PDB file of C-alpha atoms in Angstrom:
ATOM      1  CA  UNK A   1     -11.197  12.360  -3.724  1.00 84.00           C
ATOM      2  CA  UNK A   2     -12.258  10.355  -6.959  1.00 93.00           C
ATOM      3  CA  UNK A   3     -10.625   7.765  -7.511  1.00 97.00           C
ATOM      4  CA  UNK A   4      -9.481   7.120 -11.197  1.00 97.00           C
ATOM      5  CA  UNK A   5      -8.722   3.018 -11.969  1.00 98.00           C
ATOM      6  CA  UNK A   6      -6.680   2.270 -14.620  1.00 97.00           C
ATOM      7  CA  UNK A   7      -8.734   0.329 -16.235  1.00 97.00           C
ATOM      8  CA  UNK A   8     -12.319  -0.946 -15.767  1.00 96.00           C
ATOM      9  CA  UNK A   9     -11.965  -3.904 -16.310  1.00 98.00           C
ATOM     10  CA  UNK A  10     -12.293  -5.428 -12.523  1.00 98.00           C
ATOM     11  CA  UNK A  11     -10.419  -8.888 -13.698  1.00 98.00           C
ATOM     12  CA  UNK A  12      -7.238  -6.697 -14.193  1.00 98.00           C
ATOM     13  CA  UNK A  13      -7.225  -6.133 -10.536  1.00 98.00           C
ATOM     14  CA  UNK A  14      -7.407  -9.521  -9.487  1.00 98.00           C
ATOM     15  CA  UNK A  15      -4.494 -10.463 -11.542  1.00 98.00           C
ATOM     16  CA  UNK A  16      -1.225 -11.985  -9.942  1.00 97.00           C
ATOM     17  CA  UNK A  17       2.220 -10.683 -10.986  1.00 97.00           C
ATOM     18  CA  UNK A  18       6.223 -11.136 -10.181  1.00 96.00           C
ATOM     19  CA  UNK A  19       4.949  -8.380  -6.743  1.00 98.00           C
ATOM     20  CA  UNK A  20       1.353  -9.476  -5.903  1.00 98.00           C
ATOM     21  CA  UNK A  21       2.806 -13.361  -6.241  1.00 97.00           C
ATOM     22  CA  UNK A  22      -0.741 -14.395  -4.644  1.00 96.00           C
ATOM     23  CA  UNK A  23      -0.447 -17.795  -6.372  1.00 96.00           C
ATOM     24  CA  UNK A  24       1.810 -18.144  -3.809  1.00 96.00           C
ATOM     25  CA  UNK A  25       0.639 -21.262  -1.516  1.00 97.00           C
ATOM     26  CA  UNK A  26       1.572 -19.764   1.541  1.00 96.00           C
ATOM     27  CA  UNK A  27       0.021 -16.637   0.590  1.00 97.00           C
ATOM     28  CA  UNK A  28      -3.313 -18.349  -0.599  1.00 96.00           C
ATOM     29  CA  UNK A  29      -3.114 -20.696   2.549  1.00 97.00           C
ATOM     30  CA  UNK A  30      -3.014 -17.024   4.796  1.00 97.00           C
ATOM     31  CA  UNK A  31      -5.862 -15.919   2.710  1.00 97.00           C
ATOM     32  CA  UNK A  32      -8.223 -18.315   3.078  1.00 96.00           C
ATOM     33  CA  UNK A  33      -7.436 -18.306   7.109  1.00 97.00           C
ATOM     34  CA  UNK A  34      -8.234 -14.861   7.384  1.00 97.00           C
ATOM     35  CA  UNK A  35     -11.671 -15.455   5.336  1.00 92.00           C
ATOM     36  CA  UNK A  36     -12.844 -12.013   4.774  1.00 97.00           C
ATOM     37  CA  UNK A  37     -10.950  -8.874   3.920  1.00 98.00           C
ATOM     38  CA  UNK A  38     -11.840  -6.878   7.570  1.00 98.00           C
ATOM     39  CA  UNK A  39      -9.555  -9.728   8.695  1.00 98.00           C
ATOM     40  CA  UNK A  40      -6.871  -9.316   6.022  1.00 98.00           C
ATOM     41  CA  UNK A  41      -6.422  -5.963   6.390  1.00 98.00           C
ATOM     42  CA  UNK A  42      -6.024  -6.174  10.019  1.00 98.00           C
ATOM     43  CA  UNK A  43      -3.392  -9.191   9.823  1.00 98.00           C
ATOM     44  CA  UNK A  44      -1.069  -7.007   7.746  1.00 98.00           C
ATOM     45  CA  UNK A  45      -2.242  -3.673   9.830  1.00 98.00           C
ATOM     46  CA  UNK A  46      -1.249  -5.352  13.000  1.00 98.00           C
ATOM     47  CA  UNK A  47       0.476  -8.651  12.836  1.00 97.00           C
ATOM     48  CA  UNK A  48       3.280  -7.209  10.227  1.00 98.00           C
ATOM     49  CA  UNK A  49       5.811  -4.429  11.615  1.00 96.00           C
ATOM     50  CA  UNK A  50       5.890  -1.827   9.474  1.00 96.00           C
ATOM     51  CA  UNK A  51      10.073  -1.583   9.086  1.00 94.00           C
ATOM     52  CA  UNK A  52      10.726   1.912  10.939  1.00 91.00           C
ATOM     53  CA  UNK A  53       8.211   1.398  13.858  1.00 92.00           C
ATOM     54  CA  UNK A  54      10.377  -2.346  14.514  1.00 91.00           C
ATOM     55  CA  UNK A  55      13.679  -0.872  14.026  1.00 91.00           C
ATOM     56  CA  UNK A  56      14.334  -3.603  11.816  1.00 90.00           C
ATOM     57  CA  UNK A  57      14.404  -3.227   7.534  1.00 92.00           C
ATOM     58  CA  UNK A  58      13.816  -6.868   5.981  1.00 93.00           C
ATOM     59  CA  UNK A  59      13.993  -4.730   2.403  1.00 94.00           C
ATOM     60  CA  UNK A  60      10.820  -7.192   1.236  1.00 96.00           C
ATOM     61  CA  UNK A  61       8.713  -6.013  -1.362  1.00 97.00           C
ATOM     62  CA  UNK A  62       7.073  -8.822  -3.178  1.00 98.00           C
ATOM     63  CA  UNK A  63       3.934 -10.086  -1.132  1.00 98.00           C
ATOM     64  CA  UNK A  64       5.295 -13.632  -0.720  1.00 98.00           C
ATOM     65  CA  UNK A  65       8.754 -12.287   1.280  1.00 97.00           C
ATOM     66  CA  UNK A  66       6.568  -9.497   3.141  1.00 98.00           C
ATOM     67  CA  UNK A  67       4.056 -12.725   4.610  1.00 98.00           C
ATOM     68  CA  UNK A  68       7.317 -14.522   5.315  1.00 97.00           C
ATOM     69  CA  UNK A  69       9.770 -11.684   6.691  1.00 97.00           C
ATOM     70  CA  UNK A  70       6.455 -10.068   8.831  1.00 97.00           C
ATOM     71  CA  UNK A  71       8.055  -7.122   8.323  1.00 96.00           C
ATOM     72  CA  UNK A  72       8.530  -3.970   5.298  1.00 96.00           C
ATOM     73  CA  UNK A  73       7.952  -0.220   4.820  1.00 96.00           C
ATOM     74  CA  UNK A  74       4.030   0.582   3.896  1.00 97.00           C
ATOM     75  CA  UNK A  75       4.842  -0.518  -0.287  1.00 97.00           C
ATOM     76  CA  UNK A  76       5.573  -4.001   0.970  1.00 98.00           C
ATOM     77  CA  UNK A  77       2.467  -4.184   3.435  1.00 98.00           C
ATOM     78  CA  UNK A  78       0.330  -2.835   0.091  1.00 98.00           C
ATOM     79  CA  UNK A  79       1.408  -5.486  -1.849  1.00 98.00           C
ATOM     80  CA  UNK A  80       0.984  -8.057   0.862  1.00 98.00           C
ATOM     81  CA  UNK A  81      -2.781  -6.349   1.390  1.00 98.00           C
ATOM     82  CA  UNK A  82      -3.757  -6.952  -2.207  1.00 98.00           C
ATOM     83  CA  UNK A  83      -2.226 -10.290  -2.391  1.00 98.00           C
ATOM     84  CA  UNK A  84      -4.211 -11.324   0.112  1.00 98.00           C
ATOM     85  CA  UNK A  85      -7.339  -9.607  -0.519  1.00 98.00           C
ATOM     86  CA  UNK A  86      -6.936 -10.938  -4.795  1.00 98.00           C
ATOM     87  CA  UNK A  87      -6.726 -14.635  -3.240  1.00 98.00           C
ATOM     88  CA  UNK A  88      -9.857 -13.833  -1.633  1.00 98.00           C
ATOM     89  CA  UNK A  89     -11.503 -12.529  -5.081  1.00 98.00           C
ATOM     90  CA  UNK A  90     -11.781  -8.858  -4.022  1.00 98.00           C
ATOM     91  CA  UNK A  91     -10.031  -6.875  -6.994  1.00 98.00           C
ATOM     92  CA  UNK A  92      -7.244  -4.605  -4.864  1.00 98.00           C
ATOM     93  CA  UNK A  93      -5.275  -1.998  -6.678  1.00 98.00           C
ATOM     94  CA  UNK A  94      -2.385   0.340  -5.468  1.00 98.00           C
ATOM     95  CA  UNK A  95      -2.821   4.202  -4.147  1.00 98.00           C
ATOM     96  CA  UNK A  96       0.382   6.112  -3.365  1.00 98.00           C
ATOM     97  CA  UNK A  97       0.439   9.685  -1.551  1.00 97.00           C
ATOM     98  CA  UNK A  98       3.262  12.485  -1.858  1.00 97.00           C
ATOM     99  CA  UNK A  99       4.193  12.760   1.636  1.00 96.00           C
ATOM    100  CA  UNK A 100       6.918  14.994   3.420  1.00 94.00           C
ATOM    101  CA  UNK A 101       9.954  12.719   5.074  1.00 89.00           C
ATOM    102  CA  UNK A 102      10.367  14.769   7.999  1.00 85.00           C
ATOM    103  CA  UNK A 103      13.827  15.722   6.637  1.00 87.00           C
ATOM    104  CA  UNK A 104      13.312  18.373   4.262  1.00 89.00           C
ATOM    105  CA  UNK A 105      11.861  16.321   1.424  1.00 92.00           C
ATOM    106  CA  UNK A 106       9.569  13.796   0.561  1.00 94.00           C
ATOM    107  CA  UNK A 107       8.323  10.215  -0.088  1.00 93.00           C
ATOM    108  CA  UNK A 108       6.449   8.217  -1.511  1.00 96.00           C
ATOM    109  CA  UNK A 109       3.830   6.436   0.526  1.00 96.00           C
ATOM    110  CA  UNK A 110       2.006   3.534  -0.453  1.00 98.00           C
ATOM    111  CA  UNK A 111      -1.972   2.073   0.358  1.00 98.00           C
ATOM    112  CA  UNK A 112      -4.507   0.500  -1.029  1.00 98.00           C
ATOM    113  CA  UNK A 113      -7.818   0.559  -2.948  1.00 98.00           C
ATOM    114  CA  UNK A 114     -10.555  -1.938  -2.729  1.00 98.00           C
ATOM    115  CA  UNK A 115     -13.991  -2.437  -4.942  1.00 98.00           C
ATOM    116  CA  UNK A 116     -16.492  -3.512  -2.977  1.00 97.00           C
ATOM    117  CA  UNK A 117     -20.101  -2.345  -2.320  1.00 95.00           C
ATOM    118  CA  UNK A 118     -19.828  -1.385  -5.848  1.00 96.00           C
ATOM    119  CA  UNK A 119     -17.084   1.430  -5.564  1.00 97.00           C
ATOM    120  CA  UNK A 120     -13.444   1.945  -4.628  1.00 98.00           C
ATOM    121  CA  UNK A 121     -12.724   2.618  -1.269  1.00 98.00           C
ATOM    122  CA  UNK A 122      -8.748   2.939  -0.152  1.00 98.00           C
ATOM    123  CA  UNK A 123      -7.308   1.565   2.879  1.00 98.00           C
ATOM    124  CA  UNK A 124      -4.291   2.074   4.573  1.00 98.00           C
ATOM    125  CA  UNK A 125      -2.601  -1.046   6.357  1.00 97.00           C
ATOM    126  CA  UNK A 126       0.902   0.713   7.304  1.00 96.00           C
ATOM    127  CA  UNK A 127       0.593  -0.030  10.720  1.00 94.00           C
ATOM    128  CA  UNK A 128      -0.660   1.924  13.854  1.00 94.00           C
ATOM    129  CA  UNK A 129       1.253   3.982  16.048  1.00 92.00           C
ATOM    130  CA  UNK A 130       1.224   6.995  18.150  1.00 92.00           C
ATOM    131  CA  UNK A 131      -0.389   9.696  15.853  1.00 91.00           C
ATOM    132  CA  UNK A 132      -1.547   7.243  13.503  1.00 94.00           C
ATOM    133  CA  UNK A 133      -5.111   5.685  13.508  1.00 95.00           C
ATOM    134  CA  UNK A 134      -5.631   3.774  10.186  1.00 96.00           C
ATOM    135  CA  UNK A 135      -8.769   2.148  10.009  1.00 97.00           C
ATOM    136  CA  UNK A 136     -10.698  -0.324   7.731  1.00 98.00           C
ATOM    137  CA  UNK A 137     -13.479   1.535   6.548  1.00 97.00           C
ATOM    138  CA  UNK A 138     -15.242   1.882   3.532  1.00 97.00           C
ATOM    139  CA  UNK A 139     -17.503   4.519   4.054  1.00 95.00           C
ATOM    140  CA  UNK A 140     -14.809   7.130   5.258  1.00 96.00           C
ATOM    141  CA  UNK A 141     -11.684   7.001   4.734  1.00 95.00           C
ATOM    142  CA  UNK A 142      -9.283   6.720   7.540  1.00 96.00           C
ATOM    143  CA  UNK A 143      -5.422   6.274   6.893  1.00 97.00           C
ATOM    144  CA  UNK A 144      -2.456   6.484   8.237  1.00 95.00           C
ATOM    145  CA  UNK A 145      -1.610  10.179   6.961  1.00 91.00           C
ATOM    146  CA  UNK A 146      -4.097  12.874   5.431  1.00 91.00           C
ATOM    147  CA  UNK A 147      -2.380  14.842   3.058  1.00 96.00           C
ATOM    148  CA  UNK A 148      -1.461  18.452   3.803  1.00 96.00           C
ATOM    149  CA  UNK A 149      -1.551  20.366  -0.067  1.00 96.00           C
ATOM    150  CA  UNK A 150      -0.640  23.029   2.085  1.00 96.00           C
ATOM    151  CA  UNK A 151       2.930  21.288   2.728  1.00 95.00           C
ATOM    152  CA  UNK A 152       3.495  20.323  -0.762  1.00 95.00           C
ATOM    153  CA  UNK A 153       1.574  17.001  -0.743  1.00 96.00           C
ATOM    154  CA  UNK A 154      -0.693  15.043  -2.317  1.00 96.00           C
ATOM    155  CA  UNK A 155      -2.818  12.266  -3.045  1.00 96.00           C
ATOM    156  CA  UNK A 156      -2.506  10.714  -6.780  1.00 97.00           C
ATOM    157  CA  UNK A 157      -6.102   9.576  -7.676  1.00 96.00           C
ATOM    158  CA  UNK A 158      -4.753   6.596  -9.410  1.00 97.00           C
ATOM    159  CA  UNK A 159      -5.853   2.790  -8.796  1.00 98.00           C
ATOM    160  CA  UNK A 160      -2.512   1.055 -10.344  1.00 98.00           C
ATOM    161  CA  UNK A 161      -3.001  -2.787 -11.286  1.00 98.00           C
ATOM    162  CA  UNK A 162       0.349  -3.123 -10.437  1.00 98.00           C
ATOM    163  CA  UNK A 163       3.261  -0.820  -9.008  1.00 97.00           C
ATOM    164  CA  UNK A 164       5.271   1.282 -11.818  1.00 96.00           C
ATOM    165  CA  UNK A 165       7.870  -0.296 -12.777  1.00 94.00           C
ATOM    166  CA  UNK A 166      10.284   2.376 -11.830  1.00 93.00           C
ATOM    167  CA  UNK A 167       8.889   2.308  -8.392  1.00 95.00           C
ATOM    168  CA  UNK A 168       9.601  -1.902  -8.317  1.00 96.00           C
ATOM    169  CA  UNK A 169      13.767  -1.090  -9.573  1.00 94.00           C
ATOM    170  CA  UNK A 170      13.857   0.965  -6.376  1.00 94.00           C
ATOM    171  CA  UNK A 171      12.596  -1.114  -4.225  1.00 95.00           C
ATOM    172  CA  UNK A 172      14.933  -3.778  -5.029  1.00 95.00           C
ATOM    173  CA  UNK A 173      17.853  -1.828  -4.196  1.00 93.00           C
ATOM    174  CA  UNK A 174      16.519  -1.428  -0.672  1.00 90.00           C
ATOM    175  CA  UNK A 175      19.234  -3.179   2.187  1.00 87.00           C
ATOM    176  CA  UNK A 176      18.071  -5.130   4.637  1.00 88.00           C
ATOM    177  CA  UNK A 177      19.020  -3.890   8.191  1.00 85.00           C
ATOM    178  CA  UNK A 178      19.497  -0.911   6.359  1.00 84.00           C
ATOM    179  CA  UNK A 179      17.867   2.677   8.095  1.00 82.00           C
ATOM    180  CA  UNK A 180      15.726   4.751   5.549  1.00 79.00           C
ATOM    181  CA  UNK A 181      14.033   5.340   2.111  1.00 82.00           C
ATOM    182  CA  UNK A 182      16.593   6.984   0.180  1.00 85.00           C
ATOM    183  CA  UNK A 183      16.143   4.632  -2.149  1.00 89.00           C
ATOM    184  CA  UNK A 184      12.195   5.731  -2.796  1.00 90.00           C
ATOM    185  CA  UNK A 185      10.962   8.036  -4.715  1.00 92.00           C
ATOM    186  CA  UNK A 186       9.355  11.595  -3.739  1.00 91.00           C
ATOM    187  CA  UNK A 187       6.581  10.910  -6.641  1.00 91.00           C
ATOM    188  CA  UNK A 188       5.076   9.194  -9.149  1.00 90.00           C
ATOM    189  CA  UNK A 189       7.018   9.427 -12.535  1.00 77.00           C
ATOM    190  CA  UNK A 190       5.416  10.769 -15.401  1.00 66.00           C
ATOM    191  CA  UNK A 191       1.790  11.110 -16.271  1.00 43.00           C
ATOM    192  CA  UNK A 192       1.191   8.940 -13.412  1.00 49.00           C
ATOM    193  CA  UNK A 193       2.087  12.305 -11.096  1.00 41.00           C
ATOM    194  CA  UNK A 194      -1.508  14.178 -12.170  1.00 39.00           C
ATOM    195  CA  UNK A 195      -3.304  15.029  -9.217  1.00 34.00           C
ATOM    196  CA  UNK A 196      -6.325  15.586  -7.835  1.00 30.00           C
ATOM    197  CA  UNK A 197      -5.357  16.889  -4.423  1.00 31.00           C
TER     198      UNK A 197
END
């Protein structure tokens, strides 16, 4: 897939907002421990639960909460990824994928793209599990869930600066200890929702 940035300006992508809060001193204290991105993207990969794999919903979004709760769905890990990986100077943007929920519908899933080696590459730091082999990789992509156009879903070829802002309002009404994403949404709003895949 090509993958379309918003902009091309690489500064915009190495920005810190209200979500990627990589000011943050904790979050630029992590960053420089984990001194390259490999590292980074295995610290959130493998040292924060993804939510539904721990049986446990901390409802954090914003980077900061997701280094401090260890714990969120795959948007929170995202933001947490390119947090990180912005402290460390490597512009990160935001990928989402239409995927089905295993209920009839579908959501929303979130990932990452990074520009290094001169290109975007995405990466998916959701978390391992049986059936799931995610891998950092820039030369072929590995993540956490290929898309199946066949099923209805798809990959948006979007690199987002930052996550729409209809997509932040829902996250903030997740619950913690709460089961489930009922609160997410099963696309992209808008002209955001063009697809390549």
């Amino acid at each position: 897939m090509i993958l379309q940035p918003e902009t091309d300006d690489l500064a915009a992508y190495l920005a810190a907002d209200e979500v990627i809060d990589h000011k943050h001193s904790e979050l630029r204290r992590a960053a420089a421990g984990l001194a390259t991105p490999e590292a980074a993207f295995h610290y959130v990969r493998d040292q924060v639960a993804h939510s539904a794999d721990a049986g446990s919903y901390s409802g954090a979004f914003r980077a900061s909460e997701v280094l401090a709760a260890r714990n969120a769905i795959c948007h929170g890990k995202s933001h947490l990824l390119a947090a990180l990986l912005r402290a460390q100077g490597v512009p990160t943007g935001l990928c989402y994928q239409r995927l089905e929920d295993g209920e009839g519908g579908f959501v929303l899933h979130a990932l990452n793209a990074v520009h290094l080696d001169g290109r975007w590459s995405r990466l998916d730091a959701r978390g391992n599990r049986e059936g799931v082999d995610a891998r950092y990789d820039l030369d072929r992509e590995r993540l956490a869930w290929p898309v199946r156009p066949e099923r209805g879903e798809r990959d948006y070829p979007v690199v987002f600066v930052a996550p729409p802002a209809s997509l932040v309002r829902a996250l903030a009404r997740a619950v913690p200890g709460r089961f489930g994403y009922d609160y997410l949404p099963a696309e992209l709003p808008g002209d955001a929702s063009v697809s390549l895949g």
